[in-house]
Amino acid sequence: SSGINAEWPLRPGYQTSIRQFLALFDDSMEKSDKSPITSKRISNIIDYLTYEVWKYQVRGLYEEHKFLYTLLLTLKICLQSNRIKPNEFMTFIKGGAALDLKAVAPKPKSNWISDMTWLNLVELSKIPQFSEILTQVARNEKLWKQWYDSDAPEEGNIPDGYQNSLDVFKRTLLVRSWCPDRTLAQARKFVVDALGQRFADGVILDFHTMWGESDTKTPLICFLSMGSDPTAQIDTLAKKLKVDCKPVSMGQGQEIHARRLLTQSMSQGGWVLLQNCHLGLNFMDELLQTITEPAGPVHETFRLWITTEGHPQFPINLLQIGLKYTNEPPQGVKAGVKRTYNGVTQDQLDITNMPQWKPMLYTVAILHTVVQKRKKYRLRLCVDTTA
């Protein structure tokens, strides 16, 4: 269970309870492949549980933290299984930041190797596979510089026989020492090698699946960011399921309306969407008690949807009983197109027999993904008006 909360220092809202982990564990016991061989059965449970925990956690993280959590989880698993050693882990994390340039082997006089890079290489040389790297770099500067100057060193041939002698993690250490800006690209290969491609592909948010995981006492909590309001998707799902969804934008004086809608929906059925709950923090403790200790029977169709910005005073107890998610555009063209198609129904795909329809839809999906990725540049999009 240590991996499920490995990322919580990043934001208070990322914390997860043991109750949530145990639910995932029970689900893994039930759904993982059975085997009469005890060791194989245990392995199946661990594999299934690892992926389910990862999906559960990644769904509730902001895009900028998703791969960081994935990499941290991968490193912890590899440390636990002795696939990587503690000193190798610390070299990856710290590099040569703790070393003094005056107290190590002198750097070659060429100015293309920075002081920090040289200190990283000194620290790297303490690992047996790299014990000769300082001498090799000094002796073969031309080839090392050619590799270092390439657009994607992690894809190139590493000099002095390292190309075929290193496993994926050792190669990641070397890239991290030389080219910190290319570390994440190489780290993705490490994740794929250690855990499989599915851990590098990302998780496409599916509101219907998430609704299926919830119940009357499990709120669905969205962490907001610019342009990621999930109201439209929640409304669409409500219409599809023929459920009434009643929104309330929280703020001064809105607790009265929220209280009335909660009471009505809990007894008669339907969804309540409390928006911007970071503006109604004083109501959150009462909300927690309302859904966990209801005054009477609760209708089975009742669901509570919450949207909030991350806030250190948002009740941890409420976060630890809810299903957390973010609604940001996923990173990468492949993930973006998958998310777009996830919102396209079969009826929409089959709306016409014209051969141009599906290629056109695919083209628009690609364009939409590219525009979504460019949103972080705000108004810097350039349009040629002279054409």
mmCIF file of N, CA, C and O in Angstrom, residues 307-369:
data_model
loop_
_atom_site.group_PDB
_atom_site.id
_atom_site.type_symbol
_atom_site.label_atom_id
_atom_site.label_comp_id
_atom_site.label_asym_id
_atom_site.label_seq_id
_atom_site.Cartn_x
_atom_site.Cartn_y
_atom_site.Cartn_z
ATOM 1 N N THR A 307 -16.899 19.423 -7.827
ATOM 2 C CA THR A 307 -15.731 19.994 -8.496
ATOM 3 C C THR A 307 -15.085 20.993 -7.539
ATOM 4 O O THR A 307 -15.779 21.713 -6.826
ATOM 5 N N THR A 308 -13.763 21.012 -7.525
ATOM 6 C CA THR A 308 -13.045 21.906 -6.622
ATOM 7 C C THR A 308 -11.633 22.148 -7.124
ATOM 8 O O THR A 308 -11.053 21.277 -7.787
ATOM 9 N N GLU A 309 -11.130 23.294 -6.849
ATOM 10 C CA GLU A 309 -9.704 23.524 -7.041
ATOM 11 C C GLU A 309 -8.965 22.924 -5.845
ATOM 12 O O GLU A 309 -9.533 22.778 -4.768
ATOM 13 N N GLY A 310 -7.706 22.570 -6.059
ATOM 14 C CA GLY A 310 -6.935 22.046 -4.941
ATOM 15 C C GLY A 310 -6.819 23.078 -3.834
ATOM 16 O O GLY A 310 -6.513 24.239 -4.090
ATOM 17 N N HIS A 311 -7.110 22.673 -2.610
ATOM 18 C CA HIS A 311 -7.064 23.605 -1.486
ATOM 19 C C HIS A 311 -6.596 22.845 -0.245
ATOM 20 O O HIS A 311 -7.128 21.778 0.071
ATOM 21 N N PRO A 312 -5.604 23.391 0.483
ATOM 22 C CA PRO A 312 -5.076 22.667 1.656
ATOM 23 C C PRO A 312 -6.098 22.469 2.764
ATOM 24 O O PRO A 312 -5.917 21.599 3.620
ATOM 25 N N GLN A 313 -7.192 23.257 2.782
ATOM 26 C CA GLN A 313 -8.196 23.131 3.830
ATOM 27 C C GLN A 313 -9.400 22.289 3.413
ATOM 28 O O GLN A 313 -10.356 22.159 4.182
ATOM 29 N N PHE A 314 -9.340 21.722 2.198
ATOM 30 C CA PHE A 314 -10.424 20.823 1.785
ATOM 31 C C PHE A 314 -10.342 19.569 2.653
ATOM 32 O O PHE A 314 -9.270 18.987 2.813
ATOM 33 N N PRO A 315 -11.467 19.129 3.254
ATOM 34 C CA PRO A 315 -11.424 18.015 4.213
ATOM 35 C C PRO A 315 -10.815 16.738 3.631
ATOM 36 O O PRO A 315 -11.292 16.209 2.625
ATOM 37 N N ILE A 316 -9.761 16.268 4.285
ATOM 38 C CA ILE A 316 -9.098 15.040 3.850
ATOM 39 C C ILE A 316 -10.046 13.844 3.932
ATOM 40 O O ILE A 316 -10.044 12.963 3.075
ATOM 41 N N ASN A 317 -10.892 13.812 4.961
ATOM 42 C CA ASN A 317 -11.822 12.688 5.125
ATOM 43 C C ASN A 317 -12.774 12.570 3.938
ATOM 44 O O ASN A 317 -13.153 11.461 3.540
ATOM 45 N N LEU A 318 -13.160 13.703 3.372
ATOM 46 C CA LEU A 318 -14.041 13.680 2.205
ATOM 47 C C LEU A 318 -13.288 13.163 0.980
ATOM 48 O O LEU A 318 -13.824 12.373 0.202
ATOM 49 N N LEU A 319 -12.045 13.598 0.845
ATOM 50 C CA LEU A 319 -11.228 13.131 -0.290
ATOM 51 C C LEU A 319 -10.981 11.627 -0.198
ATOM 52 O O LEU A 319 -10.922 10.936 -1.218
ATOM 53 N N GLN A 320 -10.847 11.122 1.023
ATOM 54 C CA GLN A 320 -10.472 9.723 1.191
ATOM 55 C C GLN A 320 -11.636 8.753 1.051
ATOM 56 O O GLN A 320 -11.426 7.536 1.094
ATOM 57 N N ILE A 321 -12.844 9.271 0.888
ATOM 58 C CA ILE A 321 -13.964 8.359 0.601
ATOM 59 C C ILE A 321 -14.437 8.525 -0.839
ATOM 60 O O ILE A 321 -15.313 7.780 -1.295
ATOM 61 N N GLY A 322 -13.885 9.494 -1.562
ATOM 62 C CA GLY A 322 -14.377 9.795 -2.903
ATOM 63 C C GLY A 322 -13.532 9.201 -4.010
ATOM 64 O O GLY A 322 -12.401 8.750 -3.798
ATOM 65 N N LEU A 323 -14.106 9.187 -5.216
ATOM 66 C CA LEU A 323 -13.367 8.846 -6.427
ATOM 67 C C LEU A 323 -12.852 10.144 -7.030
ATOM 68 O O LEU A 323 -13.626 10.991 -7.459
ATOM 69 N N LYS A 324 -11.539 10.306 -7.048
ATOM 70 C CA LYS A 324 -10.942 11.557 -7.515
ATOM 71 C C LYS A 324 -10.539 11.435 -8.978
ATOM 72 O O LYS A 324 -10.079 10.376 -9.415
ATOM 73 N N TYR A 325 -10.708 12.535 -9.705
ATOM 74 C CA TYR A 325 -10.308 12.532 -11.112
ATOM 75 C C TYR A 325 -9.998 13.951 -11.563
ATOM 76 O O TYR A 325 -10.396 14.928 -10.939
ATOM 77 N N THR A 326 -9.243 14.046 -12.639
ATOM 78 C CA THR A 326 -9.006 15.323 -13.310
ATOM 79 C C THR A 326 -9.517 15.204 -14.735
ATOM 80 O O THR A 326 -9.621 14.097 -15.271
ATOM 81 N N ASN A 327 -9.805 16.348 -15.340
ATOM 82 C CA ASN A 327 -10.436 16.344 -16.661
ATOM 83 C C ASN A 327 -9.597 17.117 -17.684
ATOM 84 O O ASN A 327 -10.113 17.677 -18.635
ATOM 85 N N GLU A 328 -8.287 17.141 -17.470
ATOM 86 C CA GLU A 328 -7.399 17.849 -18.393
ATOM 87 C C GLU A 328 -7.203 17.051 -19.677
ATOM 88 O O GLU A 328 -7.320 15.818 -19.671
ATOM 89 N N PRO A 329 -6.886 17.727 -20.796
ATOM 90 C CA PRO A 329 -6.526 16.998 -22.020
ATOM 91 C C PRO A 329 -5.300 16.142 -21.743
ATOM 92 O O PRO A 329 -4.334 16.614 -21.141
ATOM 93 N N PRO A 330 -5.311 14.872 -22.151
ATOM 94 C CA PRO A 330 -4.163 14.009 -21.883
ATOM 95 C C PRO A 330 -2.944 14.427 -22.690
ATOM 96 O O PRO A 330 -3.068 15.040 -23.751
ATOM 97 N N GLN A 331 -1.759 14.086 -22.210
ATOM 98 C CA GLN A 331 -0.535 14.410 -22.916
ATOM 99 C C GLN A 331 -0.305 13.410 -24.037
ATOM 100 O O GLN A 331 -0.506 12.217 -23.877
ATOM 101 N N GLY A 332 0.116 13.925 -25.190
ATOM 102 C CA GLY A 332 0.410 13.054 -26.326
ATOM 103 C C GLY A 332 -0.740 12.987 -27.308
ATOM 104 O O GLY A 332 -1.914 13.006 -26.921
ATOM 105 N N VAL A 333 -0.390 12.910 -28.594
ATOM 106 C CA VAL A 333 -1.406 12.872 -29.649
ATOM 107 C C VAL A 333 -2.234 11.585 -29.564
ATOM 108 O O VAL A 333 -3.463 11.614 -29.688
ATOM 109 N N LYS A 334 -1.577 10.474 -29.339
ATOM 110 C CA LYS A 334 -2.288 9.184 -29.286
ATOM 111 C C LYS A 334 -3.345 9.193 -28.192
ATOM 112 O O LYS A 334 -4.511 8.817 -28.422
ATOM 113 N N ALA A 335 -2.961 9.643 -26.995
ATOM 114 C CA ALA A 335 -3.912 9.677 -25.877
ATOM 115 C C ALA A 335 -5.031 10.672 -26.145
ATOM 116 O O ALA A 335 -6.193 10.425 -25.797
ATOM 117 N N GLY A 336 -4.693 11.804 -26.789
ATOM 118 C CA GLY A 336 -5.713 12.801 -27.098
ATOM 119 C C GLY A 336 -6.747 12.290 -28.084
ATOM 120 O O GLY A 336 -7.955 12.521 -27.921
ATOM 121 N N VAL A 337 -6.301 11.579 -29.123
ATOM 122 C CA VAL A 337 -7.225 11.024 -30.107
ATOM 123 C C VAL A 337 -8.095 9.936 -29.466
ATOM 124 O O VAL A 337 -9.306 9.848 -29.725
ATOM 125 N N LYS A 338 -7.499 9.114 -28.613
ATOM 126 C CA LYS A 338 -8.271 8.070 -27.925
ATOM 127 C C LYS A 338 -9.356 8.688 -27.060
ATOM 128 O O LYS A 338 -10.477 8.190 -27.010
ATOM 129 N N ARG A 339 -9.016 9.786 -26.408
ATOM 130 C CA ARG A 339 -10.019 10.442 -25.561
ATOM 131 C C ARG A 339 -11.143 11.024 -26.409
ATOM 132 O O ARG A 339 -12.322 10.940 -26.041
ATOM 133 N N THR A 340 -10.809 11.619 -27.555
ATOM 134 C CA THR A 340 -11.843 12.165 -28.443
ATOM 135 C C THR A 340 -12.781 11.069 -28.918
ATOM 136 O O THR A 340 -14.013 11.214 -28.889
ATOM 137 N N TYR A 341 -12.212 9.946 -29.342
ATOM 138 C CA TYR A 341 -13.037 8.837 -29.829
ATOM 139 C C TYR A 341 -13.832 8.188 -28.702
ATOM 140 O O TYR A 341 -14.869 7.569 -28.949
ATOM 141 N N ASN A 342 -13.346 8.323 -27.482
ATOM 142 C CA ASN A 342 -14.084 7.774 -26.345
ATOM 143 C C ASN A 342 -15.436 8.458 -26.177
ATOM 144 O O ASN A 342 -16.371 7.884 -25.613
ATOM 145 N N GLY A 343 -15.538 9.702 -26.683
ATOM 146 C CA GLY A 343 -16.800 10.429 -26.609
ATOM 147 C C GLY A 343 -17.658 10.303 -27.845
ATOM 148 O O GLY A 343 -18.726 10.922 -27.943
ATOM 149 N N VAL A 344 -17.220 9.495 -28.818
ATOM 150 C CA VAL A 344 -17.978 9.287 -30.052
ATOM 151 C C VAL A 344 -18.749 7.967 -29.953
ATOM 152 O O VAL A 344 -18.168 6.921 -29.681
ATOM 153 N N THR A 345 -20.041 8.031 -30.160
ATOM 154 C CA THR A 345 -20.868 6.826 -30.060
ATOM 155 C C THR A 345 -20.863 6.050 -31.378
ATOM 156 O O THR A 345 -20.485 6.570 -32.434
ATOM 157 N N GLN A 346 -21.289 4.798 -31.314
ATOM 158 C CA GLN A 346 -21.372 3.983 -32.523
ATOM 159 C C GLN A 346 -22.381 4.560 -33.505
ATOM 160 O O GLN A 346 -22.186 4.499 -34.726
ATOM 161 N N ASP A 347 -23.452 5.140 -32.988
ATOM 162 C CA ASP A 347 -24.447 5.774 -33.865
ATOM 163 C C ASP A 347 -23.834 6.932 -34.641
ATOM 164 O O ASP A 347 -24.149 7.143 -35.819
ATOM 165 N N GLN A 348 -22.947 7.696 -33.982
ATOM 166 C CA GLN A 348 -22.283 8.790 -34.680
ATOM 167 C C GLN A 348 -21.318 8.284 -35.744
ATOM 168 O O GLN A 348 -21.188 8.881 -36.809
ATOM 169 N N LEU A 349 -20.670 7.172 -35.459
ATOM 170 C CA LEU A 349 -19.768 6.592 -36.459
ATOM 171 C C LEU A 349 -20.535 6.084 -37.677
ATOM 172 O O LEU A 349 -20.052 6.140 -38.810
ATOM 173 N N ASP A 350 -21.741 5.575 -37.443
ATOM 174 C CA ASP A 350 -22.534 4.961 -38.510
ATOM 175 C C ASP A 350 -23.592 5.902 -39.083
ATOM 176 O O ASP A 350 -24.518 5.450 -39.764
ATOM 177 N N ILE A 351 -23.456 7.200 -38.829
ATOM 178 C CA ILE A 351 -24.503 8.132 -39.224
ATOM 179 C C ILE A 351 -24.637 8.254 -40.737
ATOM 180 O O ILE A 351 -25.703 8.612 -41.263
ATOM 181 N N THR A 352 -23.589 7.932 -41.475
ATOM 182 C CA THR A 352 -23.635 8.003 -42.932
ATOM 183 C C THR A 352 -22.733 6.942 -43.531
ATOM 184 O O THR A 352 -21.763 6.496 -42.890
ATOM 185 N N ASN A 353 -23.051 6.535 -44.775
ATOM 186 C CA ASN A 353 -22.241 5.551 -45.489
ATOM 187 C C ASN A 353 -21.185 6.201 -46.382
ATOM 188 O O ASN A 353 -20.442 5.503 -47.074
ATOM 189 N N MET A 354 -21.146 7.522 -46.396
ATOM 190 C CA MET A 354 -20.182 8.213 -47.252
ATOM 191 C C MET A 354 -18.751 7.834 -46.845
ATOM 192 O O MET A 354 -18.396 7.889 -45.665
ATOM 193 N N PRO A 355 -17.914 7.426 -47.809
ATOM 194 C CA PRO A 355 -16.551 6.979 -47.480
ATOM 195 C C PRO A 355 -15.684 8.085 -46.884
ATOM 196 O O PRO A 355 -14.690 7.803 -46.224
ATOM 197 N N GLN A 356 -16.073 9.353 -47.109
ATOM 198 C CA GLN A 356 -15.257 10.456 -46.592
ATOM 199 C C GLN A 356 -15.493 10.705 -45.095
ATOM 200 O O GLN A 356 -14.706 11.406 -44.452
ATOM 201 N N TRP A 357 -16.587 10.149 -44.534
ATOM 202 C CA TRP A 357 -16.991 10.510 -43.179
ATOM 203 C C TRP A 357 -15.956 10.117 -42.122
ATOM 204 O O TRP A 357 -15.492 10.962 -41.346
ATOM 205 N N LYS A 358 -15.563 8.857 -42.088
ATOM 206 C CA LYS A 358 -14.663 8.411 -41.024
ATOM 207 C C LYS A 358 -13.260 9.022 -41.137
ATOM 208 O O LYS A 358 -12.681 9.426 -40.116
ATOM 209 N N PRO A 359 -12.688 9.117 -42.352
ATOM 210 C CA PRO A 359 -11.401 9.829 -42.448
ATOM 211 C C PRO A 359 -11.503 11.291 -42.003
ATOM 212 O O PRO A 359 -10.579 11.820 -41.381
ATOM 213 N N MET A 360 -12.640 11.938 -42.322
ATOM 214 C CA MET A 360 -12.808 13.330 -41.916
ATOM 215 C C MET A 360 -12.898 13.440 -40.390
ATOM 216 O O MET A 360 -12.320 14.348 -39.776
ATOM 217 N N LEU A 361 -13.630 12.502 -39.776
ATOM 218 C CA LEU A 361 -13.748 12.493 -38.323
ATOM 219 C C LEU A 361 -12.378 12.304 -37.676
ATOM 220 O O LEU A 361 -12.036 12.974 -36.697
ATOM 221 N N TYR A 362 -11.589 11.401 -38.241
ATOM 222 C CA TYR A 362 -10.246 11.149 -37.717
ATOM 223 C C TYR A 362 -9.375 12.401 -37.840
ATOM 224 O O TYR A 362 -8.637 12.762 -36.906
ATOM 225 N N THR A 363 -9.481 13.100 -38.957
ATOM 226 C CA THR A 363 -8.705 14.319 -39.173
ATOM 227 C C THR A 363 -9.076 15.397 -38.160
ATOM 228 O O THR A 363 -8.209 16.068 -37.591
ATOM 229 N N VAL A 364 -10.381 15.552 -37.922
ATOM 230 C CA VAL A 364 -10.837 16.542 -36.948
ATOM 231 C C VAL A 364 -10.366 16.160 -35.537
ATOM 232 O O VAL A 364 -10.003 17.036 -34.736
ATOM 233 N N ALA A 365 -10.337 14.860 -35.240
ATOM 234 C CA ALA A 365 -9.860 14.408 -33.927
ATOM 235 C C ALA A 365 -8.382 14.764 -33.746
ATOM 236 O O ALA A 365 -7.963 15.205 -32.664
ATOM 237 N N ILE A 366 -7.598 14.576 -34.795
ATOM 238 C CA ILE A 366 -6.177 14.942 -34.739
ATOM 239 C C ILE A 366 -6.033 16.451 -34.534
ATOM 240 O O ILE A 366 -5.259 16.917 -33.687
ATOM 241 N N LEU A 367 -6.795 17.235 -35.315
ATOM 242 C CA LEU A 367 -6.734 18.693 -35.208
ATOM 243 C C LEU A 367 -7.129 19.144 -33.803
ATOM 244 O O LEU A 367 -6.484 20.015 -33.204
ATOM 245 N N HIS A 368 -8.189 18.548 -33.266
ATOM 246 C CA HIS A 368 -8.654 18.908 -31.928
ATOM 247 C C HIS A 368 -7.573 18.623 -30.888
ATOM 248 O O HIS A 368 -7.332 19.428 -29.978
ATOM 249 N N THR A 369 -6.891 17.485 -31.024
ATOM 250 C CA THR A 369 -5.833 17.126 -30.082
ATOM 251 C C THR A 369 -4.683 18.123 -30.139
ATOM 252 O O THR A 369 -4.167 18.549 -29.099
#
